[in-house]
Amino acid sequence: MTEAYIYDAVRTPRGKGKKDGTLHEVPAVRLSALALNELKTRNNLEGHAVEDVIWGNVTQVGEQGACLARSAVLYSDLDERIPGVSINRFCASGLEAVNMAANQIRGGAGDAYIAGGVESMSRVPMGSDGGAIAADPTLAMKTYFVPQGISSDIIATEYGFSRDECDAFAVESQKRAAAAQKADKFAKTVFTVRDQNGLAILDRDEMVREATDMQSLGGLKASFKDMGEVMPGFDAVALMKYPHLEKINHVHHAGNSSGIADGAAAILIGSKDYGERLGLKPRARIRATAKIGTDPTIMLTGPVPATKRILASSGMSISDIDLFEVNEAFASVVLRFMQYFDADHAKINVNGGAIAMGHPLGATGAVIIATLLDELEAADKEVGLATLCIGSGMGAATIIERV
């Protein structure tokens, strides 16, 4: 079997995913093209340099529709002979792009790919594509559908995480992200987004709030309490599925949940022979990949079974992992991961996560692979695991190993 290696990783800064966010003026196709161009320039990718561009993108409508991946290739400076395919595995789309590319190489279907993703949440709002899981009442009733925010509160209730524990986790994420920015921990991967005139728009993740503390978070209203307890009463749906719970404890709010963000990330993945031909040095080997389906109501517990699955398939144990990136969709998601594996928080999201820096849905999986790779190199560690929870009840994971 051909091994798949990571040769480079780049990403835009993450911008606030609202109309007043700095990247709001930049459509997803251009964010994508900028990331592709950065990867092309840094690695001298001339001609038909890769087999395909596999691009994660969750809300595939409007300007993010019509195979955005191919549009991004044509918008970029890449050779037009390079095709593109857009994929959607919700929040893990960027990670799934990486995993698909690696497994294509392993299977002999080409020797190099660009994988990554994009989301412009300020321009194409989450959920604007509709979808049967929420809109078809027959399916919604069968799956006991509730929105993700309710799912995060179910996790907190089921596994005993208090509002203070979730807030403390969020404060730590902010502190770590602020410290990482000050230490230029992201400088190897993050490039400056410039406008059409070459003027800098954004050069760092703009949502970090260093001053966040328990007091400031304590004043925030629980975001999902009303939708749970009043109409449409999603708590009642959840309690039908989990009758052993007396009530849902609503602990999540804007400060301990992932921020809505804009951004793109791209990763160059290839075989050993590919790197030798282009004179590129591999940074890491993609050692294993995994995905799994989970309970669609509690929805966000996927990182646990996905990690169990990937460790079993690779013959590893949790103690073999030096660093983890567990996407901070909500505080309870990562708290549950740490609880289940008795994992040391000092090894998890050491430079903060999506609570502090935002979660551009289609890009985040590739973003955390890049962050994990940079930190493995900076800390002189060997093995890292990235994992995300996924809408509708799924999980995905990837193990990378420095070479």
Tab-separated table of C-alpha atoms in Angstrom:
chain	number	residue	atom	x	y	z
A	1	MET	CA	0.000	0.000	0.000
A	2	THR	CA	1.300	3.466	-0.952
A	3	GLU	CA	1.797	5.769	2.029
A	4	ALA	CA	0.206	9.245	2.011
A	5	TYR	CA	2.203	12.194	3.321
A	6	ILE	CA	1.394	15.794	4.194
A	7	TYR	CA	3.797	18.140	2.419
A	8	ASP	CA	2.323	21.492	3.341
A	9	ALA	CA	-0.687	23.166	4.953
A	10	VAL	CA	-1.983	26.715	4.678
A	11	ARG	CA	-5.039	28.574	5.872
A	12	THR	CA	-6.608	31.986	5.954
A	13	PRO	CA	-7.165	33.669	9.287
A	14	ARG	CA	-10.640	32.978	10.617
A	15	GLY	CA	-12.889	36.016	10.333
A	16	LYS	CA	-16.040	36.785	12.265
A	17	GLY	CA	-18.865	35.097	10.366
A	18	LYS	CA	-21.220	38.063	10.475
A	19	LYS	CA	-21.836	40.986	8.153
A	20	ASP	CA	-19.486	43.126	10.237
A	21	GLY	CA	-16.735	40.498	9.999
A	22	THR	CA	-13.546	41.427	8.183
A	23	LEU	CA	-13.809	38.627	5.606
A	24	HIS	CA	-17.461	39.313	4.771
A	25	GLU	CA	-16.366	41.098	1.592
A	26	VAL	CA	-14.536	37.987	0.332
A	27	PRO	CA	-16.745	35.292	-1.273
A	28	ALA	CA	-16.023	31.637	-0.558
A	29	VAL	CA	-14.730	31.023	-4.074
A	30	ARG	CA	-12.079	33.701	-3.614
A	31	LEU	CA	-11.158	32.531	-0.095
A	32	SER	CA	-10.674	29.086	-1.595
A	33	ALA	CA	-8.626	30.363	-4.525
A	34	LEU	CA	-6.377	32.352	-2.190
A	35	ALA	CA	-5.611	29.194	-0.206
A	36	LEU	CA	-4.951	27.227	-3.398
A	37	ASN	CA	-2.662	29.967	-4.702
A	38	GLU	CA	-0.722	30.073	-1.438
A	39	LEU	CA	-0.153	26.320	-1.612
A	40	LYS	CA	0.821	26.562	-5.299
A	41	THR	CA	3.334	29.356	-4.711
A	42	ARG	CA	4.932	27.811	-1.648
A	43	ASN	CA	5.433	24.455	-3.356
A	44	ASN	CA	5.984	25.474	-7.000
A	45	LEU	CA	3.009	23.476	-8.241
A	46	GLU	CA	3.192	23.891	-12.002
A	47	GLY	CA	1.030	22.230	-14.624
A	48	HIS	CA	-1.196	19.263	-13.827
A	49	ALA	CA	0.454	19.053	-10.410
A	50	VAL	CA	-2.206	17.134	-8.489
A	51	GLU	CA	-4.859	14.576	-9.337
A	52	ASP	CA	-7.777	16.517	-7.858
A	53	VAL	CA	-8.865	19.194	-5.394
A	54	ILE	CA	-11.176	17.675	-2.781
A	55	TRP	CA	-12.925	20.542	-1.027
A	56	GLY	CA	-15.176	20.486	2.032
A	57	ASN	CA	-18.107	22.879	1.974
A	58	VAL	CA	-21.229	22.462	4.082
A	59	THR	CA	-23.817	24.964	2.843
A	60	GLN	CA	-23.673	24.283	-0.893
A	61	VAL	CA	-26.180	26.830	-2.178
A	62	GLY	CA	-25.964	30.214	-3.870
A	63	GLU	CA	-22.411	31.383	-4.339
A	64	GLN	CA	-21.167	28.271	-2.514
A	65	GLY	CA	-23.086	25.972	-4.865
A	66	ALA	CA	-22.441	24.467	-8.318
A	67	CYS	CA	-19.303	22.530	-7.328
A	68	LEU	CA	-17.445	25.313	-5.582
A	69	ALA	CA	-14.262	23.219	-5.715
A	70	ARG	CA	-14.078	23.397	-9.495
A	71	SER	CA	-14.973	27.096	-9.455
A	72	ALA	CA	-12.160	27.703	-6.968
A	73	VAL	CA	-9.635	25.913	-9.184
A	74	LEU	CA	-10.675	28.057	-12.160
A	75	TYR	CA	-10.560	31.223	-10.028
A	76	SER	CA	-7.085	30.308	-8.794
A	77	ASP	CA	-3.760	30.135	-10.633
A	78	LEU	CA	-3.801	26.347	-10.751
A	79	ASP	CA	-3.754	24.583	-14.112
A	80	GLU	CA	-7.277	24.228	-15.526
A	81	ARG	CA	-6.639	20.504	-16.098
A	82	ILE	CA	-6.910	19.986	-12.338
A	83	PRO	CA	-10.521	19.045	-11.502
A	84	GLY	CA	-12.339	19.697	-8.252
A	85	VAL	CA	-15.020	18.027	-6.175
A	86	SER	CA	-17.035	19.487	-3.310
A	87	ILE	CA	-17.961	17.218	-0.404
A	88	ASN	CA	-20.211	17.620	2.615
A	89	ARG	CA	-19.830	15.712	5.852
A	90	PHE	CA	-21.080	18.679	7.836
A	91	CYS	CA	-18.519	19.916	10.384
A	92	ALA	CA	-15.951	17.284	9.407
A	93	SER	CA	-16.014	18.129	5.696
A	94	GLY	CA	-12.464	19.502	5.682
A	95	LEU	CA	-11.167	16.481	7.572
A	96	GLU	CA	-13.053	14.094	5.316
A	97	ALA	CA	-11.427	15.800	2.314
A	98	VAL	CA	-8.008	15.050	3.830
A	99	ASN	CA	-8.982	11.460	4.594
A	100	MET	CA	-10.391	10.879	1.124
A	101	ALA	CA	-7.249	12.244	-0.498
A	102	ALA	CA	-5.026	10.061	1.671
A	103	ASN	CA	-7.057	6.953	0.948
A	104	GLN	CA	-7.121	7.652	-2.792
A	105	ILE	CA	-3.324	7.790	-2.751
A	106	ARG	CA	-3.151	4.617	-0.681
A	107	GLY	CA	-5.366	2.890	-3.204
A	108	GLY	CA	-3.287	3.993	-6.176
A	109	ALA	CA	-5.777	6.499	-7.618
A	110	GLY	CA	-3.280	9.291	-8.214
A	111	ASP	CA	-0.159	10.322	-6.363
A	112	ALA	CA	-1.117	13.792	-5.104
A	113	TYR	CA	-4.162	15.794	-4.049
A	114	ILE	CA	-5.028	19.139	-2.555
A	115	ALA	CA	-7.568	18.681	0.228
A	116	GLY	CA	-9.252	21.226	2.441
A	117	GLY	CA	-12.357	23.322	2.601
A	118	VAL	CA	-14.075	26.646	3.010
A	119	GLU	CA	-17.089	28.297	4.563
A	120	SER	CA	-18.258	31.882	4.293
A	121	MET	CA	-20.829	31.851	7.054
A	122	SER	CA	-21.248	35.619	6.909
A	123	ARG	CA	-22.437	35.404	3.296
A	124	VAL	CA	-24.126	31.976	3.134
A	125	PRO	CA	-25.823	31.379	6.509
A	126	MET	CA	-25.729	27.951	8.129
A	127	GLY	CA	-28.930	26.052	7.432
A	128	SER	CA	-29.883	28.085	4.363
A	129	ASP	CA	-29.654	24.908	2.279
A	130	GLY	CA	-32.562	23.325	4.142
A	131	GLY	CA	-32.327	19.558	4.470
A	132	ALA	CA	-34.587	16.623	5.211
A	133	ILE	CA	-33.075	15.880	8.627
A	134	ALA	CA	-34.748	18.996	10.026
A	135	ALA	CA	-37.382	19.903	7.451
A	136	ASP	CA	-39.038	16.548	6.740
A	137	PRO	CA	-41.320	15.871	9.719
A	138	THR	CA	-41.394	12.131	9.081
A	139	LEU	CA	-37.604	11.858	9.294
A	140	ALA	CA	-37.391	14.357	12.152
A	141	MET	CA	-39.875	12.309	14.174
A	142	LYS	CA	-38.091	9.045	13.417
A	143	THR	CA	-34.717	10.408	14.558
A	144	TYR	CA	-36.045	12.502	17.490
A	145	PHE	CA	-34.430	15.510	15.839
A	146	VAL	CA	-33.302	18.436	17.971
A	147	PRO	CA	-30.968	21.303	17.006
A	148	GLN	CA	-27.272	20.925	17.807
A	149	GLY	CA	-27.405	23.380	20.674
A	150	ILE	CA	-29.968	21.194	22.424
A	151	SER	CA	-27.730	18.188	21.710
A	152	SER	CA	-24.813	19.894	23.410
A	153	ASP	CA	-26.967	20.508	26.471
A	154	ILE	CA	-28.105	16.861	26.450
A	155	ILE	CA	-24.430	15.834	26.609
A	156	ALA	CA	-23.871	18.164	29.545
A	157	THR	CA	-26.924	16.750	31.312
A	158	GLU	CA	-26.209	13.090	30.552
A	159	TYR	CA	-22.555	13.219	31.582
A	160	GLY	CA	-22.774	15.727	34.409
A	161	PHE	CA	-21.058	18.876	33.118
A	162	SER	CA	-22.099	22.051	34.892
A	163	ARG	CA	-22.350	25.555	33.482
A	164	ASP	CA	-19.224	26.500	35.453
A	165	GLU	CA	-17.250	23.591	33.991
A	166	CYS	CA	-18.254	24.546	30.464
A	167	ASP	CA	-17.438	28.195	31.099
A	168	ALA	CA	-14.062	27.336	32.617
A	169	PHE	CA	-13.223	25.294	29.538
A	170	ALA	CA	-14.170	28.257	27.325
A	171	VAL	CA	-12.028	30.669	29.336
A	172	GLU	CA	-9.056	28.341	28.954
A	173	SER	CA	-9.617	28.117	25.196
A	174	GLN	CA	-9.507	31.906	24.966
A	175	LYS	CA	-6.358	32.119	27.071
A	176	ARG	CA	-4.577	29.485	25.016
A	177	ALA	CA	-5.574	31.089	21.710
A	178	ALA	CA	-4.433	34.534	22.861
A	179	ALA	CA	-1.097	33.123	24.054
A	180	ALA	CA	-0.658	31.268	20.759
A	181	GLN	CA	-1.289	34.434	18.771
A	182	LYS	CA	1.221	36.396	20.837
A	183	ALA	CA	3.812	33.665	20.319
A	184	ASP	CA	3.093	33.515	16.546
A	185	LYS	CA	2.220	29.830	16.846
A	186	PHE	CA	0.136	30.013	13.653
A	187	ALA	CA	2.644	31.934	11.546
A	188	LYS	CA	3.840	28.881	9.611
A	189	THR	CA	0.364	28.162	8.263
A	190	VAL	CA	-1.693	31.375	8.295
A	191	PHE	CA	-1.276	33.754	5.365
A	192	THR	CA	-2.578	37.299	5.034
A	193	VAL	CA	-5.786	37.785	3.089
A	194	ARG	CA	-5.468	40.732	0.715
A	195	ASP	CA	-7.998	42.558	-1.403
A	196	GLN	CA	-7.929	42.917	-5.181
A	197	ASN	CA	-5.487	45.806	-4.837
A	198	GLY	CA	-3.062	43.826	-2.717
A	199	LEU	CA	-3.940	45.615	0.505
A	200	ALA	CA	-3.998	43.485	3.651
A	201	ILE	CA	-7.484	42.733	4.971
A	202	LEU	CA	-6.805	40.243	7.768
A	203	ASP	CA	-3.633	38.587	9.031
A	204	ARG	CA	-4.805	36.800	12.192
A	205	ASP	CA	-7.876	35.107	13.660
A	206	GLU	CA	-10.077	38.021	14.621
A	207	MET	CA	-12.457	36.473	17.148
A	208	VAL	CA	-10.062	35.817	20.044
A	209	ARG	CA	-11.215	37.555	23.224
A	210	GLU	CA	-8.304	37.498	25.651
A	211	ALA	CA	-10.243	39.339	28.368
A	212	THR	CA	-12.839	36.570	28.657
A	213	ASP	CA	-13.305	35.411	32.242
A	214	MET	CA	-15.829	33.521	34.338
A	215	GLN	CA	-17.573	36.738	35.329
A	216	SER	CA	-18.156	37.907	31.759
A	217	LEU	CA	-19.423	34.484	30.690
A	218	GLY	CA	-21.608	34.234	33.759
A	219	GLY	CA	-23.705	37.124	32.522
A	220	LEU	CA	-24.656	35.417	29.254
A	221	LYS	CA	-28.072	33.859	28.811
A	222	ALA	CA	-28.242	30.155	27.950
A	223	SER	CA	-28.735	30.189	24.171
A	224	PHE	CA	-30.911	27.108	23.786
A	225	LYS	CA	-33.132	27.284	26.853
A	226	ASP	CA	-36.075	28.970	25.152
A	227	MET	CA	-36.126	26.687	22.106
A	228	GLY	CA	-35.910	23.760	24.477
A	229	GLU	CA	-38.518	24.735	27.032
A	230	VAL	CA	-40.917	26.932	25.085
A	231	MET	CA	-42.142	26.421	21.517
A	232	PRO	CA	-41.167	24.360	19.611
A	233	GLY	CA	-40.262	22.527	22.818
A	234	PHE	CA	-37.283	20.444	21.754
A	235	ASP	CA	-36.630	19.375	25.353
A	236	ALA	CA	-39.824	17.328	25.218
A	237	VAL	CA	-38.538	15.544	22.118
A	238	ALA	CA	-35.220	14.807	23.803
A	239	LEU	CA	-36.881	13.485	26.954
A	240	MET	CA	-38.939	11.072	24.864
A	241	LYS	CA	-35.639	9.628	23.635
A	242	TYR	CA	-33.925	9.786	27.036
A	243	PRO	CA	-36.681	9.286	29.638
A	244	HIS	CA	-34.131	8.648	32.395
A	245	LEU	CA	-33.300	12.375	32.380
A	246	GLU	CA	-35.608	14.485	34.531
A	247	LYS	CA	-34.912	17.648	32.530
A	248	ILE	CA	-32.315	19.133	30.177
A	249	ASN	CA	-29.785	21.380	31.896
A	250	HIS	CA	-29.160	24.293	29.519
A	251	VAL	CA	-25.546	25.371	30.018
A	252	HIS	CA	-24.334	26.497	26.595
A	253	HIS	CA	-24.291	30.025	25.259
A	254	ALA	CA	-22.320	32.153	22.789
A	255	GLY	CA	-19.266	32.202	25.031
A	256	ASN	CA	-18.770	28.446	25.458
A	257	SER	CA	-19.871	27.406	21.957
A	258	SER	CA	-17.932	27.657	18.699
A	259	GLY	CA	-18.017	31.003	16.948
A	260	ILE	CA	-19.564	31.434	13.498
A	261	ALA	CA	-16.642	32.143	11.177
A	262	ASP	CA	-15.371	32.612	7.631
A	263	GLY	CA	-12.216	30.876	6.426
A	264	ALA	CA	-10.459	28.402	4.151
A	265	ALA	CA	-7.649	25.869	4.511
A	266	ALA	CA	-5.694	23.737	2.033
A	267	ILE	CA	-3.354	20.774	2.527
A	268	LEU	CA	-0.996	19.206	-0.029
A	269	ILE	CA	-0.997	15.411	0.263
A	270	GLY	CA	1.090	13.080	-1.861
A	271	SER	CA	3.051	9.864	-2.118
A	272	LYS	CA	6.757	9.540	-1.357
A	273	ASP	CA	7.584	9.397	-5.070
A	274	TYR	CA	5.586	12.575	-5.673
A	275	GLY	CA	7.616	14.495	-3.109
A	276	GLU	CA	10.885	13.234	-4.510
A	277	ARG	CA	9.923	14.310	-8.040
A	278	LEU	CA	9.046	17.816	-6.894
A	279	GLY	CA	11.860	18.121	-4.362
A	280	LEU	CA	9.438	18.422	-1.463
A	281	LYS	CA	10.105	17.177	2.048
A	282	PRO	CA	7.197	15.404	3.787
A	283	ARG	CA	6.160	16.799	7.159
A	284	ALA	CA	3.916	13.971	8.346
A	285	ARG	CA	2.446	10.636	7.356
A	286	ILE	CA	-1.300	10.123	7.515
A	287	ARG	CA	-1.289	6.983	9.580
A	288	ALA	CA	-4.992	6.196	9.880
A	289	THR	CA	-8.484	7.563	9.184
A	290	ALA	CA	-11.924	6.716	10.539
A	291	LYS	CA	-15.573	7.722	10.425
A	292	ILE	CA	-18.635	6.406	12.185
A	293	GLY	CA	-22.336	7.043	12.703
A	294	THR	CA	-23.752	7.762	16.163
A	295	ASP	CA	-27.024	8.552	17.966
A	296	PRO	CA	-28.578	11.382	15.890
A	297	THR	CA	-30.364	13.049	18.812
A	298	ILE	CA	-27.481	13.557	21.208
A	299	MET	CA	-25.642	13.938	17.900
A	300	LEU	CA	-22.279	15.333	19.021
A	301	THR	CA	-20.632	12.431	20.851
A	302	GLY	CA	-18.935	11.149	17.685
A	303	PRO	CA	-15.315	11.952	18.674
A	304	VAL	CA	-15.409	9.144	21.276
A	305	PRO	CA	-16.435	6.210	19.031
A	306	ALA	CA	-14.448	7.610	16.081
A	307	THR	CA	-11.334	7.706	18.259
A	308	LYS	CA	-12.000	4.211	19.596
A	309	ARG	CA	-12.374	2.983	16.022
A	310	ILE	CA	-9.216	4.632	14.696
A	311	LEU	CA	-7.111	3.450	17.641
A	312	ALA	CA	-8.335	-0.118	17.166
A	313	SER	CA	-7.697	-0.104	13.418
A	314	SER	CA	-4.178	1.263	13.863
A	315	GLY	CA	-3.266	-0.970	16.806
A	316	MET	CA	-2.717	2.007	19.096
A	317	SER	CA	-3.902	3.113	22.520
A	318	ILE	CA	-4.850	6.559	23.751
A	319	SER	CA	-1.497	6.800	25.548
A	320	ASP	CA	0.293	6.584	22.180
A	321	ILE	CA	-1.095	9.972	21.157
A	322	ASP	CA	1.097	12.956	22.013
A	323	LEU	CA	-1.328	15.741	21.048
A	324	PHE	CA	-5.034	15.999	20.269
A	325	GLU	CA	-7.189	18.431	18.340
A	326	VAL	CA	-10.815	17.888	19.337
A	327	ASN	CA	-13.036	20.433	17.637
A	328	GLU	CA	-14.649	22.750	20.142
A	329	ALA	CA	-18.133	22.765	18.629
A	330	PHE	CA	-19.420	23.146	22.193
A	331	ALA	CA	-17.586	22.882	25.508
A	332	SER	CA	-19.414	19.697	26.510
A	333	VAL	CA	-18.156	17.876	23.390
A	334	VAL	CA	-14.526	18.145	24.448
A	335	LEU	CA	-15.312	17.643	28.132
A	336	ARG	CA	-16.989	14.345	27.246
A	337	PHE	CA	-13.961	13.283	25.187
A	338	MET	CA	-11.632	14.038	28.099
A	339	GLN	CA	-13.941	12.302	30.550
A	340	TYR	CA	-14.261	9.120	28.516
A	341	PHE	CA	-10.563	8.684	27.751
A	342	ASP	CA	-9.321	10.247	31.003
A	343	ALA	CA	-7.268	12.423	28.672
A	344	ASP	CA	-4.946	15.134	29.934
A	345	HIS	CA	-6.220	18.606	28.997
A	346	ALA	CA	-2.581	19.673	28.670
A	347	LYS	CA	-2.430	17.564	25.478
A	348	ILE	CA	-5.731	18.736	23.992
A	349	ASN	CA	-6.206	21.902	21.916
A	350	VAL	CA	-3.064	23.383	23.391
A	351	ASN	CA	-3.422	26.542	21.278
A	352	GLY	CA	-7.130	27.013	21.894
A	353	GLY	CA	-9.918	26.011	19.564
A	354	ALA	CA	-13.136	26.955	17.838
A	355	ILE	CA	-14.671	28.483	20.965
A	356	ALA	CA	-11.984	31.160	20.788
A	357	MET	CA	-11.211	31.311	17.060
A	358	GLY	CA	-14.376	30.215	15.301
A	359	HIS	CA	-15.641	27.241	13.311
A	360	PRO	CA	-15.864	27.841	9.527
A	361	LEU	CA	-17.765	24.619	8.960
A	362	GLY	CA	-16.302	23.245	5.740
A	363	ALA	CA	-12.754	24.341	6.557
A	364	THR	CA	-12.363	23.429	10.227
A	365	GLY	CA	-11.287	19.810	9.743
A	366	ALA	CA	-8.371	20.906	7.575
A	367	VAL	CA	-7.632	23.803	9.946
A	368	ILE	CA	-7.178	21.499	12.931
A	369	ILE	CA	-4.963	19.119	10.931
A	370	ALA	CA	-2.728	22.093	10.101
A	371	THR	CA	-2.743	23.293	13.710
A	372	LEU	CA	-1.927	19.802	14.952
A	373	LEU	CA	0.960	19.414	12.511
A	374	ASP	CA	2.459	22.787	13.425
A	375	GLU	CA	2.278	22.029	17.143
A	376	LEU	CA	3.786	18.547	16.754
A	377	GLU	CA	6.765	20.205	15.068
A	378	ALA	CA	6.990	23.089	17.531
A	379	ALA	CA	6.808	20.804	20.578
A	380	ASP	CA	8.982	18.088	18.987
A	381	LYS	CA	6.240	15.487	19.395
A	382	GLU	CA	5.545	12.564	17.097
A	383	VAL	CA	1.893	11.489	16.900
A	384	GLY	CA	-1.307	13.540	16.808
A	385	LEU	CA	-5.019	12.799	16.531
A	386	ALA	CA	-7.654	15.154	15.128
A	387	THR	CA	-11.364	14.503	15.575
A	388	LEU	CA	-14.684	16.287	15.174
A	389	CYS	CA	-18.299	15.759	16.112
A	390	ILE	CA	-20.655	15.936	13.135
A	391	GLY	CA	-24.256	16.954	12.564
A	392	SER	CA	-26.938	14.244	12.376
A	393	GLY	CA	-24.811	11.998	14.578
A	394	MET	CA	-21.408	11.109	13.137
A	395	GLY	CA	-17.749	11.299	14.054
A	396	ALA	CA	-14.479	11.426	12.110
A	397	ALA	CA	-10.830	11.111	13.095
A	398	THR	CA	-7.338	11.189	11.611
A	399	ILE	CA	-3.978	10.185	13.064
A	400	ILE	CA	-0.842	11.829	11.699
A	401	GLU	CA	2.763	10.984	12.485
A	402	ARG	CA	5.782	13.208	11.897
A	403	VAL	CA	8.443	11.991	9.525
